[in-house]
Short mmCIF file of C-alpha atoms and ligand atoms in Angstrom, two decimals:
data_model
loop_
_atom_site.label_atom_id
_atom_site.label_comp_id
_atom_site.label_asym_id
_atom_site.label_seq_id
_atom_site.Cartn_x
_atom_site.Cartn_y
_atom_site.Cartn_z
CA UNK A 1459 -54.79 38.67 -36.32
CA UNK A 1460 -52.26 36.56 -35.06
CA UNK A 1461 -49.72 39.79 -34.63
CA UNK A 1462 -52.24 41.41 -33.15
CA UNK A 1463 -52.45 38.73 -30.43
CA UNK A 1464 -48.83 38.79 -30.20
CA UNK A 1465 -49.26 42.62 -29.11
CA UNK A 1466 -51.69 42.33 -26.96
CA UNK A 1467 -49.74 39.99 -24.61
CA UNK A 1468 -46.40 42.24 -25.22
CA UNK A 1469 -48.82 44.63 -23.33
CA UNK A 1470 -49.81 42.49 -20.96
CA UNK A 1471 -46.62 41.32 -20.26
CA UNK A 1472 -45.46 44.78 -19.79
CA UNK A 1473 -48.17 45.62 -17.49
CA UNK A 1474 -47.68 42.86 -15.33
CA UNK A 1475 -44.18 43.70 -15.24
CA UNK A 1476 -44.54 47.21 -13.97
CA UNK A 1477 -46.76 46.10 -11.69
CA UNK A 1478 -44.38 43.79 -10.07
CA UNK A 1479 -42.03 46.67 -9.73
CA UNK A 1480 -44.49 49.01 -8.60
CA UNK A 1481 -45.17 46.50 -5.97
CA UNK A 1482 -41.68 46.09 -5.41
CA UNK A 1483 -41.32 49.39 -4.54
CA UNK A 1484 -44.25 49.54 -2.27
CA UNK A 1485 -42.87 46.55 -0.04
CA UNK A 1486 -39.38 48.08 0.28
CA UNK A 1487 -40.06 51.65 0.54
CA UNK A 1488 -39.23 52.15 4.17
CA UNK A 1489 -39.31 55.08 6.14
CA UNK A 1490 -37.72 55.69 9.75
CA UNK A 1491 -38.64 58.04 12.43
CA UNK A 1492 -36.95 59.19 15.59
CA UNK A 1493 -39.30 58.41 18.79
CA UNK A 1494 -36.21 59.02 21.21
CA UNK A 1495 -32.44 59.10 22.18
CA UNK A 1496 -32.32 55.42 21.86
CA UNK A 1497 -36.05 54.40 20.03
CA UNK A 1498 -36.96 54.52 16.19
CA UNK A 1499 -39.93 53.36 14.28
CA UNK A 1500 -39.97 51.83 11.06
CA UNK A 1501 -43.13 52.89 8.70
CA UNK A 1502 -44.00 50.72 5.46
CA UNK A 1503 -46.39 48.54 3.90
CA UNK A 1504 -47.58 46.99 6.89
CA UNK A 1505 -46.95 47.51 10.73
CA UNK A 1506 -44.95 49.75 12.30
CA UNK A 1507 -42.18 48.20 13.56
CA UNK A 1508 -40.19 49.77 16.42
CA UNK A 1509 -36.26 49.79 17.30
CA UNK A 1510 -34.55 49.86 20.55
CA UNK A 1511 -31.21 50.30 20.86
CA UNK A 1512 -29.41 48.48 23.81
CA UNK A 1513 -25.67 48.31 24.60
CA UNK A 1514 -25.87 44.71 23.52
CA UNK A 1515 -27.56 45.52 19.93
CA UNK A 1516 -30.90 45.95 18.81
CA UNK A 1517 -34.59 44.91 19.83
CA UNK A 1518 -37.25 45.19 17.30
CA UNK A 1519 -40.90 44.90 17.60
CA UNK A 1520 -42.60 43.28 14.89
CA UNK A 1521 -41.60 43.06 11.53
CA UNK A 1522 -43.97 43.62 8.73
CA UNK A 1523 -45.58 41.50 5.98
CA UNK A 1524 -42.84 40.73 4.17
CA UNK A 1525 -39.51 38.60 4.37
CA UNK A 1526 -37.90 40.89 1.85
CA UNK A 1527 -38.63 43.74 4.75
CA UNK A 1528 -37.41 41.54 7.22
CA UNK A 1529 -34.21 41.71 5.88
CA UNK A 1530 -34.45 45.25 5.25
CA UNK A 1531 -35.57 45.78 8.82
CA UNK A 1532 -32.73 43.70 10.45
CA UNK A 1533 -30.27 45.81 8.50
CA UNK A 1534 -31.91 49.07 9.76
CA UNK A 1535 -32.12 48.07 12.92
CA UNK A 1536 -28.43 46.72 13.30
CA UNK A 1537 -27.52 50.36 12.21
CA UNK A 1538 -30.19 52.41 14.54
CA UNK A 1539 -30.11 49.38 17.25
CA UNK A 1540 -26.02 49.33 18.02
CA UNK A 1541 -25.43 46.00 16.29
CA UNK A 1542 -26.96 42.94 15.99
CA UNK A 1543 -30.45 42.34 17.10
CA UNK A 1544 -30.75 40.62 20.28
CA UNK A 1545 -34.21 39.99 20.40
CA UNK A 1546 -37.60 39.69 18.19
CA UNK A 1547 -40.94 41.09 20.11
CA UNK A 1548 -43.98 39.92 17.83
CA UNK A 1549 -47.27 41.80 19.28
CA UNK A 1550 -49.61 39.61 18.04
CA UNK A 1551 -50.01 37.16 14.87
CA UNK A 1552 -51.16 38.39 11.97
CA UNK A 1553 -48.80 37.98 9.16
CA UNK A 1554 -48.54 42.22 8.72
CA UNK A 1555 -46.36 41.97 12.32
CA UNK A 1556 -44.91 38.60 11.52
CA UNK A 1557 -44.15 37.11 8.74
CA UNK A 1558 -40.70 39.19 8.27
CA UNK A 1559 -39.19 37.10 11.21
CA UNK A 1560 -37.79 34.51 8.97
CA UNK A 1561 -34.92 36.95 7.95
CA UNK A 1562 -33.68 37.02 10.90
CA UNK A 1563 -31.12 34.17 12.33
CA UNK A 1564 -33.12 30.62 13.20
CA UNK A 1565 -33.18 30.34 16.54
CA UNK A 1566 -33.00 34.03 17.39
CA UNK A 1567 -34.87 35.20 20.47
CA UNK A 1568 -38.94 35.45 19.37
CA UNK A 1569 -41.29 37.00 22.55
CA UNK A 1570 -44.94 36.99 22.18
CA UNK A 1571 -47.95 35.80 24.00
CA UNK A 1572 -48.73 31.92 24.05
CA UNK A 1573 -52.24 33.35 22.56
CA UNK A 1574 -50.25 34.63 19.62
CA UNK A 1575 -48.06 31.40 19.34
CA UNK A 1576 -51.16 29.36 19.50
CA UNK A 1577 -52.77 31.47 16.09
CA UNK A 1578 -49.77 30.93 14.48
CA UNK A 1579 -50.06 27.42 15.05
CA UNK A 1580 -53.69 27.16 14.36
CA UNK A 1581 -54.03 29.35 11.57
CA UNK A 1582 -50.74 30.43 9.60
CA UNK A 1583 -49.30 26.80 10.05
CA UNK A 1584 -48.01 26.77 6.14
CA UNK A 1585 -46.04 29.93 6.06
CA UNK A 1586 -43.97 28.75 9.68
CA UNK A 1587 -42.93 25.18 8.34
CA UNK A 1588 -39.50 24.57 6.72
CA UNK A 1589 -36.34 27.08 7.50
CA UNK A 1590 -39.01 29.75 9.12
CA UNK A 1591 -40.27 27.54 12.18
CA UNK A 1592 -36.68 28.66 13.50
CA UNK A 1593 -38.10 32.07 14.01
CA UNK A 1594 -41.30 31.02 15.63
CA UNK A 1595 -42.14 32.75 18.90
CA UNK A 1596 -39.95 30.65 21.97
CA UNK A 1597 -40.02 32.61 24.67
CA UNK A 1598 -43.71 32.94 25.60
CA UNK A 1599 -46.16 34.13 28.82
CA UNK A 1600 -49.71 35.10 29.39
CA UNK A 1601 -49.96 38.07 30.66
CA UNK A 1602 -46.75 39.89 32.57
CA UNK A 1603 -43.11 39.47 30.97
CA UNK A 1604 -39.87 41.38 31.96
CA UNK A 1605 -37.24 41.16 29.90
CA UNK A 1606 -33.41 42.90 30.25
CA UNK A 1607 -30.69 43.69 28.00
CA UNK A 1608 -27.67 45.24 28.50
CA UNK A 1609 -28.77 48.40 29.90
CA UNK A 1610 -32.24 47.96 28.92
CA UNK A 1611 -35.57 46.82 30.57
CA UNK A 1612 -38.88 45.49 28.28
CA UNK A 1613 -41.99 45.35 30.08
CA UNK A 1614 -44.28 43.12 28.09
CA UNK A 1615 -47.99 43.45 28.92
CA UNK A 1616 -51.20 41.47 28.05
CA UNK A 1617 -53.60 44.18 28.81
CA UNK A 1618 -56.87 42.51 27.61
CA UNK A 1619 -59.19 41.76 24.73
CA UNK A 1620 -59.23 44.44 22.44
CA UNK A 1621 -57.77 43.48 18.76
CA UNK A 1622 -57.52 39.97 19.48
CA UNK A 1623 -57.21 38.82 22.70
CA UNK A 1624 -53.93 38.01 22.54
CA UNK A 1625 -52.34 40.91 22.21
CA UNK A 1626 -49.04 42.13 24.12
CA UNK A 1627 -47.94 45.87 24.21
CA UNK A 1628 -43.92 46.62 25.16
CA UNK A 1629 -42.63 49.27 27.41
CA UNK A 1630 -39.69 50.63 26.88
CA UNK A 1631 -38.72 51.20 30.62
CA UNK A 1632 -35.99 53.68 30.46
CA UNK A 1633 -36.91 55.61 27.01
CA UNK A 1634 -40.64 56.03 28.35
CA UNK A 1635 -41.61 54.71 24.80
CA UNK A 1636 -44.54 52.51 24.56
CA UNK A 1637 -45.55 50.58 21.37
CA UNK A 1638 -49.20 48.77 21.32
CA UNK A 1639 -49.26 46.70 18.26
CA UNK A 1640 -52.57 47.04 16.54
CA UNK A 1641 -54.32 47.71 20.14
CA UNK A 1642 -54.00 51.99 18.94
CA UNK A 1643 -54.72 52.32 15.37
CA UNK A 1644 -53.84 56.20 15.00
CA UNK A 1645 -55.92 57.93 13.06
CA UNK A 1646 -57.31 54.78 11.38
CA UNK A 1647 -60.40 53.13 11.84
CA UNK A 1648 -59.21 49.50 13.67
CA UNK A 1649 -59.08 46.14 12.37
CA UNK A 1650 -60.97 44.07 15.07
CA UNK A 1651 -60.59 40.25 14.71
CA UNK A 1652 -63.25 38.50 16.53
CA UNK A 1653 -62.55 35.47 15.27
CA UNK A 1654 -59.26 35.75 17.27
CA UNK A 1655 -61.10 37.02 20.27
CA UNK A 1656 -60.79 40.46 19.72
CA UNK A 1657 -63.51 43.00 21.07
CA UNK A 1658 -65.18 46.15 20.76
CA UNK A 1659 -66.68 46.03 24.01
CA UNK A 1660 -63.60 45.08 26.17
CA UNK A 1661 -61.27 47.57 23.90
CA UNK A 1662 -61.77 50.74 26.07
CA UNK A 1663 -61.26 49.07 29.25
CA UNK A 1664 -57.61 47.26 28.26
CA UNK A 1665 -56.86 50.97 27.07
CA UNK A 1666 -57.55 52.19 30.59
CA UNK A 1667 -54.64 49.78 31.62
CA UNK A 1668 -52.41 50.18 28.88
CA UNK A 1669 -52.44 53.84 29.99
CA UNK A 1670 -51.58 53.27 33.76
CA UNK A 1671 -48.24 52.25 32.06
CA UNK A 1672 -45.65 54.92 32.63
CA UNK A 1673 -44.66 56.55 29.09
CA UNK A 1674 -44.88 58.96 27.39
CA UNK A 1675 -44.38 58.10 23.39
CA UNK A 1676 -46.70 56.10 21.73
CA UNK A 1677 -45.48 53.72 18.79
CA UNK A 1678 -48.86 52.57 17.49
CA UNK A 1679 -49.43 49.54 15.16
CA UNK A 1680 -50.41 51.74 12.23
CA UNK A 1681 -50.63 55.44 12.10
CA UNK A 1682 -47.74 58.11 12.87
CA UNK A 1683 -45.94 58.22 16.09
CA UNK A 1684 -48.18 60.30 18.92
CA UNK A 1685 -48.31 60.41 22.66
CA UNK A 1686 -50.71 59.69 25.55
CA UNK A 1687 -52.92 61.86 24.34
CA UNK A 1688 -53.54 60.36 20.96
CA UNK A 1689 -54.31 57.38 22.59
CA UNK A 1690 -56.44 58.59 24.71
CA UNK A 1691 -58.95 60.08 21.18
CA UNK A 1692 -58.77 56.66 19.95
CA UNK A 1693 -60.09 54.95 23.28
CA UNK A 1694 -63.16 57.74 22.65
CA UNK A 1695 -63.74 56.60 19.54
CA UNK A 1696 -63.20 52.92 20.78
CA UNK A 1697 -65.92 53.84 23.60
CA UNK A 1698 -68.66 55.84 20.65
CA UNK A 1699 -68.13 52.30 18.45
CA UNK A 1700 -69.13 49.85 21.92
CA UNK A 1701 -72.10 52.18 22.76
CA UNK A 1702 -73.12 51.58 19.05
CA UNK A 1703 -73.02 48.46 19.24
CA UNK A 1704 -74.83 47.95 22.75
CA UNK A 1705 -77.51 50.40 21.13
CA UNK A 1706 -77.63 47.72 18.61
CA UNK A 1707 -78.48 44.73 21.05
CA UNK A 1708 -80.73 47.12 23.09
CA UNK A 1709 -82.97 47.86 20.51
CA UNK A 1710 -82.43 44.74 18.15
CA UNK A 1711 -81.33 46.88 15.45
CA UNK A 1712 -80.17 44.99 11.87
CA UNK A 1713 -76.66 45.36 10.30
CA UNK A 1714 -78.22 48.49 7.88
CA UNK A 1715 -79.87 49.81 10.96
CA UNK A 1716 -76.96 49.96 12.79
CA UNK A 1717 -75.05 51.26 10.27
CA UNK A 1718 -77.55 54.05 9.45
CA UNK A 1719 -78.84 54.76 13.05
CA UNK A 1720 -75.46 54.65 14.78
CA UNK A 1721 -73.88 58.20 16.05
CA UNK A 1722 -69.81 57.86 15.49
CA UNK A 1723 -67.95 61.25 15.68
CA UNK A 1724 -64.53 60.57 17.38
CA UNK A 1725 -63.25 59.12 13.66
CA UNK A 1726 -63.49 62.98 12.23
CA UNK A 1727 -60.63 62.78 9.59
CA UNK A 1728 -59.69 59.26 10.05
CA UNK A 1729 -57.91 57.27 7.22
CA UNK A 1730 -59.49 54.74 5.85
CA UNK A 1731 -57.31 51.68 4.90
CA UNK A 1732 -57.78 49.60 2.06
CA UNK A 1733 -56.24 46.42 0.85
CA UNK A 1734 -58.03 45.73 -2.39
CA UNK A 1735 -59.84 42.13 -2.54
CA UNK A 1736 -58.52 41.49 0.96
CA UNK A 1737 -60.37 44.18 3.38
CA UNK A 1738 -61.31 47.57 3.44
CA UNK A 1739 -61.20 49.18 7.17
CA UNK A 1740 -63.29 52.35 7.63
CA UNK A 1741 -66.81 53.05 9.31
CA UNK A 1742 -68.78 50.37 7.61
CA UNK A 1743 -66.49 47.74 8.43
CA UNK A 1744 -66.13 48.79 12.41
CA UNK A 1745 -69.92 48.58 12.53
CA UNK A 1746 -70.41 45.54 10.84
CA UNK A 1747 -67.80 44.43 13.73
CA UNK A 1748 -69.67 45.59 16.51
CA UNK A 1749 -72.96 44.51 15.58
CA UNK A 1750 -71.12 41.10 14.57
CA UNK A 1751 -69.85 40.99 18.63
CA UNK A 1752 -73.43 41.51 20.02
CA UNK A 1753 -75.16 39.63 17.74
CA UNK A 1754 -73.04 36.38 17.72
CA UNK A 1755 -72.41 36.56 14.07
CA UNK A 1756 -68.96 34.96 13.96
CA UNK A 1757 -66.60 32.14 14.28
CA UNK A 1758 -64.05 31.76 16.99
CA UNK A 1759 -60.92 29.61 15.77
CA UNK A 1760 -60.42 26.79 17.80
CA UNK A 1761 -57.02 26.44 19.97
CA UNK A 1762 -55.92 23.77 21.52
CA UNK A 1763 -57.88 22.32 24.89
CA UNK A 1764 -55.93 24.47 27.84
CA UNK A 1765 -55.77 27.97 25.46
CA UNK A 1766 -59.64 28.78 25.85
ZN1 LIG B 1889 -53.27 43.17 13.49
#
């Protein structure tokens, strides 16, 4: 009996070991794409982080979930960027487009949105103390940032609600590259944080001004690398999910009935993406979303008096 025990947690042990290596492997299995002369995206478990190179070094835009990518990212981008990285871009805060910073230098150059420093503050305050506040966002702005290096020029919007509402995309001036952050989920149905101020119904108008930018290339925060076009399908679906949900309101429609009665189309052969225990994004969960918005049925965090 006792041996028996004694194999059972052999297995066990086992199992839990190749799990941790098959987890390993999921974390650091990165894979890089060419966007441009001069512009690369990183795909992995997590964002997708983006890489600029600049006669200074690099620039990279977010950094995944992980501090082992992090590292893995700075190295990549030192090689793709022309040397050191000169600058950190976060696009918002959650921890998938964060929470590599802190393998980068303390007291390297972080941009973001004082939104996104104000969630990080609010809500992710364990993960930034110690060694990692030194890679907190410290160069911040509401809604229009311009930012040179070298022979490079970053135009950092705040195009509206959408995701969260604090939520910057970066234009790559000269390369004509544009990445969104999670404001274009490509071929994926969207993560839409409420809570954070994020919103179906203002989504499809801060698309209209992301696209009076001038680019061509789109980098989005998950999905494969696409143009103006691409994001132009996911504002239509964007638009097909707000209609829902005003249909919703309009007739006073339940969660089921929404999600019975509701008429999507747009999301025709759309991934869906799954984290297990944590969230599972897909049509159910953009519904339940949208009838949360018009119906009231969630909890803004609280920032600071002055960040309302
Ligand atoms: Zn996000």
């Amino acid at each position: 009996m006792a041996r028996l025990w004694v194999r059972g947690a052999m297995i066990v042990a086992v199992l839990a070991a190749l799990g941790a290596v098959w987890f390993y492997q999921q974390i650091t299995d990165l894979e890089v794409t060419e966007v441009g002369p001069f512009v690369h995206a990183i795909h992995g478990l997590g964002s997708n982080v983006g890489v600029l190179r600049t006669d200074a070094g690099a620039v990279v835009v977010d950094t995944m979930t992980f501090r082992t990518q992090g590292a893995q990212i700075r190295e990549l981008a030192e090689e793709l960027g022309g040397g050191p990285v000169q600058a950190i871009i976060n696009t918002h805060y959650h921890l998938d487009h964060t929470h590599g910073n802190p393998a980068f230098p303390s007291g390297i150059r972080v941009v973001a949105t004082e939104r996104t420093r104000a969630y990080l503050d609010a809500v992710d305050a364990d993960y930034w103390s110690g060694a990692a506040a030194g890679t907190l966002p410290n160069e911040t702005f509401a809604n229009q940032h311009e930012i040179t290096i070298a022979d490079k020029t970053l135009r950092l919007v705040h195009p509206g609600r959408g995701h969260t509402d604090g939520d910057l995309v970066v234009l790559f001036v000269e390369d004509r590259v544009l990445h969104t952050g999670d404001l274009f989920f490509n071929g994926r149905y969207p993560n839409i944080d409420l809570e954070a101020g994020g919103s179906v119904r203002e989504w499809v108008a801060t698309i209209d001004r992301v696209l009076e930018l001038d680019f061509d290339r789109v980098i989005p925060g998950h999905g494969p690398v696409t143009d103006r076009e691409g994001l132009r399908q996911f504002q239509t679906f964007m638009r097909q999910l707000a209609n829902a949900g005003d249909e919703a309101l309009r007739k006073g429609w339940s969660l089921e009935q929404t999600r019975t009665e509701a008429t999507l189309d747009a999301d025709e052969g759309y991934e869906v993406m799954a984290i297990p225990f944590v969230m599972r994004l897909d049509r159910d969960f953009v519904l339940k979303r949208a009838w949360e918005e018009v119906s009231g049925n969630f909890e803004r965090i609280s920032l600071p008096e002055g960040m309302k």
